[in-house]
Amino acid sequence: MEWLTTTISDVWSINMDRYEPASLGDTARAFGVLSSDNIQQRALRASREGQGPWGEGRARATNPEGSLLITASGVDIHILKAPRTGSRTPAWERDFKWTTKSYSRLNASARNTLIKGPVTSTAGQTALFETTPQSGNEASNTFSDVFLVWSGDETSGLTAGWLGIPVLGPSPWVAVSPPLWWDETGRSSIRSAPLPALPTDAANFDSLEEPKPTIRMKPLVSKEEQS
């Protein structure tokens, strides 16, 4: 789990450095999609190469329907970026729906519902933690599918993540854990590996003089010379 949380924070931080909505027309939606794809590709590569915690078959990463799935200790962990709401904390009851737009997430919720049994609404339910009998960590030992939900703030570059147990019914969740991590202001960026430094003699294109083009004139051949 530490590998994944570090990678999410790392990717978000790196992409923040090239996020230019004013000058380049970047959007928060495109930024989120790019970051999700980067996280997925890192996980798939690390899983194939058996790096670190991916070694010895302890965990495996796949991408059914284009979404990242990590299988470890008999539990399927689906990686899900929270919809953008203007806050790092997701709107748990409002912003998540398990539909046929993603059969992978819909089927995961259905499997958990079979384990849990019919889920009924709670009168006056306003906050998930106040009405949930299990924490996310406790519930993850029982259910077959867990969602790791993460979010990032485009302004500060800070991220956060939770474990949630998705189900079908009036509420999309039967349990959500306290934050697995919550970046603090002023926290230094996490990098999985330092970026390679440029050679000391690398060209600084901004300081180079504008090159002078070399133009060669083709001599004009008269008609007499052609004949």
C-alpha atoms as a PDB file:
ATOM      1  CA  MET A   1       0.000   0.000   0.000  1.00  0.00           C
ATOM      2  CA  GLU A   2       2.876   2.362   0.745  1.00  0.00           C
ATOM      3  CA  TRP A   3       4.169   1.934  -2.813  1.00  0.00           C
ATOM      4  CA  LEU A   4       0.790   2.937  -4.202  1.00  0.00           C
ATOM      5  CA  THR A   5       0.215   5.955  -1.953  1.00  0.00           C
ATOM      6  CA  THR A   6       3.728   7.217  -2.653  1.00  0.00           C
ATOM      7  CA  THR A   7       3.230   6.770  -6.386  1.00  0.00           C
ATOM      8  CA  ILE A   8      -0.082   8.670  -6.368  1.00  0.00           C
ATOM      9  CA  SER A   9       1.439  11.624  -4.522  1.00  0.00           C
ATOM     10  CA  ASP A  10       4.514  11.512  -6.745  1.00  0.00           C
ATOM     11  CA  VAL A  11       2.546  11.504 -10.015  1.00  0.00           C
ATOM     12  CA  TRP A  12       0.265  14.321  -8.863  1.00  0.00           C
ATOM     13  CA  SER A  13       3.241  16.427  -7.787  1.00  0.00           C
ATOM     14  CA  ILE A  14       5.096  15.883 -11.069  1.00  0.00           C
ATOM     15  CA  ASN A  15       2.042  16.722 -13.163  1.00  0.00           C
ATOM     16  CA  MET A  16       1.442  19.852 -11.089  1.00  0.00           C
ATOM     17  CA  ASP A  17       4.766  21.171 -12.386  1.00  0.00           C
ATOM     18  CA  ARG A  18       3.455  21.076 -15.960  1.00  0.00           C
ATOM     19  CA  TYR A  19      -0.148  22.085 -15.262  1.00  0.00           C
ATOM     20  CA  GLU A  20      -0.755  25.384 -17.097  1.00  0.00           C
ATOM     21  CA  PRO A  21      -4.497  26.117 -17.437  1.00  0.00           C
ATOM     22  CA  ALA A  22      -3.960  29.801 -18.267  1.00  0.00           C
ATOM     23  CA  SER A  23      -1.209  29.573 -20.865  1.00  0.00           C
ATOM     24  CA  LEU A  24      -1.725  26.073 -22.265  1.00  0.00           C
ATOM     25  CA  GLY A  25      -5.454  25.548 -21.775  1.00  0.00           C
ATOM     26  CA  ASP A  26      -5.069  22.598 -19.408  1.00  0.00           C
ATOM     27  CA  THR A  27      -8.253  21.514 -17.615  1.00  0.00           C
ATOM     28  CA  ALA A  28      -8.787  19.832 -14.256  1.00  0.00           C
ATOM     29  CA  ARG A  29     -10.511  16.925 -16.014  1.00  0.00           C
ATOM     30  CA  ALA A  30      -7.594  16.336 -18.389  1.00  0.00           C
ATOM     31  CA  PHE A  31      -5.170  16.686 -15.469  1.00  0.00           C
ATOM     32  CA  GLY A  32      -7.034  13.992 -13.537  1.00  0.00           C
ATOM     33  CA  VAL A  33      -7.178  11.627 -16.516  1.00  0.00           C
ATOM     34  CA  LEU A  34      -3.472  12.079 -17.206  1.00  0.00           C
ATOM     35  CA  SER A  35      -2.558  11.421 -13.576  1.00  0.00           C
ATOM     36  CA  SER A  36      -4.751   8.304 -13.414  1.00  0.00           C
ATOM     37  CA  ASP A  37      -3.152   6.948 -16.589  1.00  0.00           C
ATOM     38  CA  ASN A  38       0.347   7.671 -15.263  1.00  0.00           C
ATOM     39  CA  ILE A  39      -0.402   5.849 -11.992  1.00  0.00           C
ATOM     40  CA  GLN A  40      -1.835   2.893 -13.874  1.00  0.00           C
ATOM     41  CA  GLN A  41       1.137   2.589 -16.219  1.00  0.00           C
ATOM     42  CA  ARG A  42       3.615   2.769 -13.335  1.00  0.00           C
ATOM     43  CA  ALA A  43       1.761   0.025 -11.459  1.00  0.00           C
ATOM     44  CA  LEU A  44       1.477  -2.251 -14.502  1.00  0.00           C
ATOM     45  CA  ARG A  45       5.168  -1.864 -15.296  1.00  0.00           C
ATOM     46  CA  ALA A  46       6.253  -2.451 -11.693  1.00  0.00           C
ATOM     47  CA  SER A  47       4.000  -5.511 -11.492  1.00  0.00           C
ATOM     48  CA  ARG A  48       5.409  -6.987 -14.708  1.00  0.00           C
ATOM     49  CA  GLU A  49       8.986  -6.409 -13.568  1.00  0.00           C
ATOM     50  CA  GLY A  50       8.381  -7.624 -10.015  1.00  0.00           C
ATOM     51  CA  GLN A  51       9.753  -4.470  -8.424  1.00  0.00           C
ATOM     52  CA  GLY A  52       9.704  -4.022  -4.639  1.00  0.00           C
ATOM     53  CA  PRO A  53       6.378  -5.097  -3.120  1.00  0.00           C
ATOM     54  CA  TRP A  54       5.334  -6.592  -6.464  1.00  0.00           C
ATOM     55  CA  GLY A  55       7.954  -9.283  -6.176  1.00  0.00           C
ATOM     56  CA  GLU A  56       7.361 -12.887  -5.141  1.00  0.00           C
ATOM     57  CA  GLY A  57       3.762 -12.797  -6.366  1.00  0.00           C
ATOM     58  CA  ARG A  58       2.482 -10.896  -3.328  1.00  0.00           C
ATOM     59  CA  ALA A  59       0.500  -8.481  -5.489  1.00  0.00           C
ATOM     60  CA  ARG A  60      -0.520  -8.215  -9.123  1.00  0.00           C
ATOM     61  CA  ALA A  61      -1.713  -5.239 -11.168  1.00  0.00           C
ATOM     62  CA  THR A  62      -4.085  -5.472 -14.151  1.00  0.00           C
ATOM     63  CA  ASN A  63      -6.331  -3.011 -15.984  1.00  0.00           C
ATOM     64  CA  PRO A  64      -9.765  -4.504 -16.734  1.00  0.00           C
ATOM     65  CA  GLU A  65     -11.891  -2.052 -18.720  1.00  0.00           C
ATOM     66  CA  GLY A  66      -9.006   0.376 -18.605  1.00  0.00           C
ATOM     67  CA  SER A  67      -9.086   0.887 -14.815  1.00  0.00           C
ATOM     68  CA  LEU A  68      -6.339  -0.119 -12.410  1.00  0.00           C
ATOM     69  CA  LEU A  69      -6.971  -3.247 -10.317  1.00  0.00           C
ATOM     70  CA  ILE A  70      -4.536  -4.579  -7.729  1.00  0.00           C
ATOM     71  CA  THR A  71      -5.022  -8.090  -6.364  1.00  0.00           C
ATOM     72  CA  ALA A  72      -3.323  -8.848  -3.050  1.00  0.00           C
ATOM     73  CA  SER A  73      -4.056 -11.376  -0.275  1.00  0.00           C
ATOM     74  CA  GLY A  74      -7.219 -12.507  -2.039  1.00  0.00           C
ATOM     75  CA  VAL A  75      -8.727  -8.997  -2.147  1.00  0.00           C
ATOM     76  CA  ASP A  76      -9.330  -6.970  -5.307  1.00  0.00           C
ATOM     77  CA  ILE A  77      -8.347  -3.329  -4.762  1.00  0.00           C
ATOM     78  CA  HIS A  78      -9.831  -1.038  -7.390  1.00  0.00           C
ATOM     79  CA  ILE A  79      -8.043   2.315  -7.747  1.00  0.00           C
ATOM     80  CA  LEU A  80     -10.494   5.161  -8.245  1.00  0.00           C
ATOM     81  CA  LYS A  81      -9.927   8.904  -8.488  1.00  0.00           C
ATOM     82  CA  ALA A  82     -12.640  10.884  -6.728  1.00  0.00           C
ATOM     83  CA  PRO A  83     -14.680  13.294  -8.852  1.00  0.00           C
ATOM     84  CA  ARG A  84     -13.544  16.889  -8.567  1.00  0.00           C
ATOM     85  CA  THR A  85     -15.694  18.764  -6.044  1.00  0.00           C
ATOM     86  CA  GLY A  86     -13.483  21.689  -5.052  1.00  0.00           C
ATOM     87  CA  SER A  87     -12.340  19.850  -1.924  1.00  0.00           C
ATOM     88  CA  ARG A  88      -9.923  17.007  -1.322  1.00  0.00           C
ATOM     89  CA  THR A  89     -12.622  15.190   0.680  1.00  0.00           C
ATOM     90  CA  PRO A  90     -15.072  13.463  -1.692  1.00  0.00           C
ATOM     91  CA  ALA A  91     -18.827  13.892  -1.434  1.00  0.00           C
ATOM     92  CA  TRP A  92     -19.279  10.221  -0.615  1.00  0.00           C
ATOM     93  CA  GLU A  93     -23.046   9.912  -0.978  1.00  0.00           C
ATOM     94  CA  ARG A  94     -23.462  12.244  -3.952  1.00  0.00           C
ATOM     95  CA  ASP A  95     -20.551  11.744  -6.311  1.00  0.00           C
ATOM     96  CA  PHE A  96     -20.332   7.956  -6.659  1.00  0.00           C
ATOM     97  CA  LYS A  97     -22.691   5.741  -8.670  1.00  0.00           C
ATOM     98  CA  TRP A  98     -22.043   2.166  -9.750  1.00  0.00           C
ATOM     99  CA  THR A  99     -23.554   1.837 -13.219  1.00  0.00           C
ATOM    100  CA  THR A 100     -22.957   0.016 -16.489  1.00  0.00           C
ATOM    101  CA  LYS A 101     -20.500   2.760 -17.478  1.00  0.00           C
ATOM    102  CA  SER A 102     -18.011   0.585 -15.594  1.00  0.00           C
ATOM    103  CA  TYR A 103     -19.000  -3.074 -15.326  1.00  0.00           C
ATOM    104  CA  SER A 104     -15.857  -3.725 -13.295  1.00  0.00           C
ATOM    105  CA  ARG A 105     -17.011  -1.392 -10.499  1.00  0.00           C
ATOM    106  CA  LEU A 106     -20.648  -2.449 -10.835  1.00  0.00           C
ATOM    107  CA  ASN A 107     -19.768  -6.139 -10.497  1.00  0.00           C
ATOM    108  CA  ALA A 108     -17.476  -5.403  -7.549  1.00  0.00           C
ATOM    109  CA  SER A 109     -20.337  -3.633  -5.763  1.00  0.00           C
ATOM    110  CA  ALA A 110     -22.693  -6.500  -6.576  1.00  0.00           C
ATOM    111  CA  ARG A 111     -20.300  -9.074  -5.093  1.00  0.00           C
ATOM    112  CA  ASN A 112     -20.012  -7.062  -1.881  1.00  0.00           C
ATOM    113  CA  THR A 113     -23.794  -6.712  -1.709  1.00  0.00           C
ATOM    114  CA  LEU A 114     -24.194 -10.496  -1.861  1.00  0.00           C
ATOM    115  CA  ILE A 115     -21.806 -10.804   1.091  1.00  0.00           C
ATOM    116  CA  LYS A 116     -23.420  -8.010   3.051  1.00  0.00           C
ATOM    117  CA  GLY A 117     -27.019  -8.806   2.193  1.00  0.00           C
ATOM    118  CA  PRO A 118     -29.674  -6.239   1.247  1.00  0.00           C
ATOM    119  CA  VAL A 119     -28.595  -2.710   2.141  1.00  0.00           C
ATOM    120  CA  THR A 120     -31.354  -0.482   3.475  1.00  0.00           C
ATOM    121  CA  SER A 121     -31.297   3.254   3.981  1.00  0.00           C
ATOM    122  CA  THR A 122     -30.964   4.725   7.462  1.00  0.00           C
ATOM    123  CA  ALA A 123     -33.443   7.394   8.543  1.00  0.00           C
ATOM    124  CA  GLY A 124     -31.762  10.765   8.785  1.00  0.00           C
ATOM    125  CA  GLN A 125     -28.528   9.459   7.307  1.00  0.00           C
ATOM    126  CA  THR A 126     -26.266  12.473   6.710  1.00  0.00           C
ATOM    127  CA  ALA A 127     -22.699  11.335   7.324  1.00  0.00           C
ATOM    128  CA  LEU A 128     -21.258   7.989   6.342  1.00  0.00           C
ATOM    129  CA  PHE A 129     -19.028   7.606   9.381  1.00  0.00           C
ATOM    130  CA  GLU A 130     -21.878   8.308  11.813  1.00  0.00           C
ATOM    131  CA  THR A 131     -24.061   5.515  10.450  1.00  0.00           C
ATOM    132  CA  THR A 132     -21.478   2.911   9.429  1.00  0.00           C
ATOM    133  CA  PRO A 133     -20.940   0.074  11.934  1.00  0.00           C
ATOM    134  CA  GLN A 134     -17.578  -0.946  10.452  1.00  0.00           C
ATOM    135  CA  SER A 135     -14.504   1.039   9.588  1.00  0.00           C
ATOM    136  CA  GLY A 136     -13.045   0.560   6.134  1.00  0.00           C
ATOM    137  CA  ASN A 137     -10.041  -1.387   7.437  1.00  0.00           C
ATOM    138  CA  GLU A 138     -12.232  -3.810   9.397  1.00  0.00           C
ATOM    139  CA  ALA A 139     -14.643  -4.289   6.513  1.00  0.00           C
ATOM    140  CA  SER A 140     -11.829  -4.956   4.043  1.00  0.00           C
ATOM    141  CA  ASN A 141     -11.140  -8.227   5.875  1.00  0.00           C
ATOM    142  CA  THR A 142     -14.661  -9.437   5.043  1.00  0.00           C
ATOM    143  CA  PHE A 143     -15.506  -8.189   1.558  1.00  0.00           C
ATOM    144  CA  SER A 144     -13.990  -9.316  -1.716  1.00  0.00           C
ATOM    145  CA  ASP A 145     -13.652  -5.903  -3.359  1.00  0.00           C
ATOM    146  CA  VAL A 146     -12.216  -2.694  -1.916  1.00  0.00           C
ATOM    147  CA  PHE A 147     -11.959   0.693  -3.615  1.00  0.00           C
ATOM    148  CA  LEU A 148      -8.967   2.889  -2.931  1.00  0.00           C
ATOM    149  CA  VAL A 149     -10.357   6.362  -3.577  1.00  0.00           C
ATOM    150  CA  TRP A 150      -7.849   9.182  -3.952  1.00  0.00           C
ATOM    151  CA  SER A 151      -8.144  12.864  -4.652  1.00  0.00           C
ATOM    152  CA  GLY A 152      -5.781  15.722  -5.389  1.00  0.00           C
ATOM    153  CA  ASP A 153      -5.942  19.489  -5.202  1.00  0.00           C
ATOM    154  CA  GLU A 154      -4.799  21.344  -8.331  1.00  0.00           C
ATOM    155  CA  THR A 155      -3.939  24.506  -6.409  1.00  0.00           C
ATOM    156  CA  SER A 156      -1.757  23.101  -3.634  1.00  0.00           C
ATOM    157  CA  GLY A 157      -0.666  19.815  -5.203  1.00  0.00           C
ATOM    158  CA  LEU A 158      -1.699  17.921  -2.047  1.00  0.00           C
ATOM    159  CA  THR A 159      -3.380  14.495  -2.198  1.00  0.00           C
ATOM    160  CA  ALA A 160      -5.361  12.202   0.104  1.00  0.00           C
ATOM    161  CA  GLY A 161      -6.744   8.666  -0.016  1.00  0.00           C
ATOM    162  CA  TRP A 162      -9.290   6.350   1.609  1.00  0.00           C
ATOM    163  CA  LEU A 163     -10.402   2.719   1.491  1.00  0.00           C
ATOM    164  CA  GLY A 164     -14.095   2.230   0.756  1.00  0.00           C
ATOM    165  CA  ILE A 165     -16.407  -0.785   0.521  1.00  0.00           C
ATOM    166  CA  PRO A 166     -18.814  -0.267  -2.421  1.00  0.00           C
ATOM    167  CA  VAL A 167     -22.290  -1.824  -2.459  1.00  0.00           C
ATOM    168  CA  LEU A 168     -25.514  -1.519  -4.405  1.00  0.00           C
ATOM    169  CA  GLY A 169     -28.461   0.189  -2.755  1.00  0.00           C
ATOM    170  CA  PRO A 170     -29.509   3.611  -1.465  1.00  0.00           C
ATOM    171  CA  SER A 171     -25.929   4.335  -0.415  1.00  0.00           C
ATOM    172  CA  PRO A 172     -22.923   3.514  -2.653  1.00  0.00           C
ATOM    173  CA  TRP A 173     -20.797   2.623   0.393  1.00  0.00           C
ATOM    174  CA  VAL A 174     -21.187   0.342   3.378  1.00  0.00           C
ATOM    175  CA  ALA A 175     -17.950   1.601   4.966  1.00  0.00           C
ATOM    176  CA  VAL A 176     -15.163   4.106   4.394  1.00  0.00           C
ATOM    177  CA  SER A 177     -11.914   4.255   6.348  1.00  0.00           C
ATOM    178  CA  PRO A 178     -10.344   7.328   7.911  1.00  0.00           C
ATOM    179  CA  PRO A 179      -7.790   8.819   5.488  1.00  0.00           C
ATOM    180  CA  LEU A 180      -4.970   6.436   4.618  1.00  0.00           C
ATOM    181  CA  TRP A 181      -2.888   9.543   4.004  1.00  0.00           C
ATOM    182  CA  TRP A 182      -3.527  13.283   3.992  1.00  0.00           C
ATOM    183  CA  ASP A 183      -0.753  15.483   2.641  1.00  0.00           C
ATOM    184  CA  GLU A 184      -0.002  18.506   4.777  1.00  0.00           C
ATOM    185  CA  THR A 185       0.801  22.019   3.558  1.00  0.00           C
ATOM    186  CA  GLY A 186       4.506  22.510   3.113  1.00  0.00           C
ATOM    187  CA  ARG A 187       5.167  18.813   2.655  1.00  0.00           C
ATOM    188  CA  SER A 188       8.034  18.181   0.280  1.00  0.00           C
ATOM    189  CA  SER A 189       7.177  16.371  -2.926  1.00  0.00           C
ATOM    190  CA  ILE A 190       7.625  12.599  -2.860  1.00  0.00           C
ATOM    191  CA  ARG A 191       9.613  11.245  -5.775  1.00  0.00           C
ATOM    192  CA  SER A 192       9.946   7.524  -6.458  1.00  0.00           C
ATOM    193  CA  ALA A 193      13.262   8.267  -8.169  1.00  0.00           C
ATOM    194  CA  PRO A 194      15.134  11.538  -8.649  1.00  0.00           C
ATOM    195  CA  LEU A 195      14.842  13.089 -12.073  1.00  0.00           C
ATOM    196  CA  PRO A 196      18.103  12.797 -14.033  1.00  0.00           C
ATOM    197  CA  ALA A 197      20.175  15.951 -13.925  1.00  0.00           C
ATOM    198  CA  LEU A 198      21.143  17.622 -17.173  1.00  0.00           C
ATOM    199  CA  PRO A 199      24.845  17.435 -18.101  1.00  0.00           C
ATOM    200  CA  THR A 200      26.792  20.513 -17.122  1.00  0.00           C
ATOM    201  CA  ASP A 201      27.469  21.270 -20.783  1.00  0.00           C
ATOM    202  CA  ALA A 202      23.824  20.864 -21.804  1.00  0.00           C
ATOM    203  CA  ALA A 203      22.646  23.609 -24.128  1.00  0.00           C
ATOM    204  CA  ASN A 204      20.537  26.403 -22.671  1.00  0.00           C
ATOM    205  CA  PHE A 205      18.372  27.215 -25.650  1.00  0.00           C
ATOM    206  CA  ASP A 206      17.146  30.499 -24.199  1.00  0.00           C
ATOM    207  CA  SER A 207      20.711  31.834 -24.042  1.00  0.00           C
ATOM    208  CA  LEU A 208      21.870  30.655 -27.472  1.00  0.00           C
ATOM    209  CA  GLU A 209      22.287  33.195 -30.257  1.00  0.00           C
ATOM    210  CA  GLU A 210      19.856  32.968 -33.111  1.00  0.00           C
ATOM    211  CA  PRO A 211      21.545  30.921 -35.864  1.00  0.00           C
ATOM    212  CA  LYS A 212      22.291  32.587 -39.190  1.00  0.00           C
ATOM    213  CA  PRO A 213      20.884  30.633 -42.098  1.00  0.00           C
ATOM    214  CA  THR A 214      23.256  29.579 -44.849  1.00  0.00           C
ATOM    215  CA  ILE A 215      21.744  30.252 -48.274  1.00  0.00           C
ATOM    216  CA  ARG A 216      23.328  28.949 -51.427  1.00  0.00           C
ATOM    217  CA  MET A 217      22.263  30.535 -54.687  1.00  0.00           C
ATOM    218  CA  LYS A 218      21.810  28.296 -57.680  1.00  0.00           C
ATOM    219  CA  PRO A 219      23.566  29.872 -60.658  1.00  0.00           C
ATOM    220  CA  LEU A 220      21.314  30.950 -63.494  1.00  0.00           C
ATOM    221  CA  VAL A 221      22.157  29.133 -66.728  1.00  0.00           C
ATOM    222  CA  SER A 222      21.559  31.018 -69.956  1.00  0.00           C
ATOM    223  CA  LYS A 223      19.836  29.456 -72.971  1.00  0.00           C
ATOM    224  CA  GLU A 224      23.090  29.581 -74.976  1.00  0.00           C
ATOM    225  CA  GLU A 225      24.890  27.602 -72.262  1.00  0.00           C
ATOM    226  CA  GLN A 226      22.050  25.066 -72.097  1.00  0.00           C
ATOM    227  CA  SER A 227      22.371  24.429 -75.806  1.00  0.00           C
END
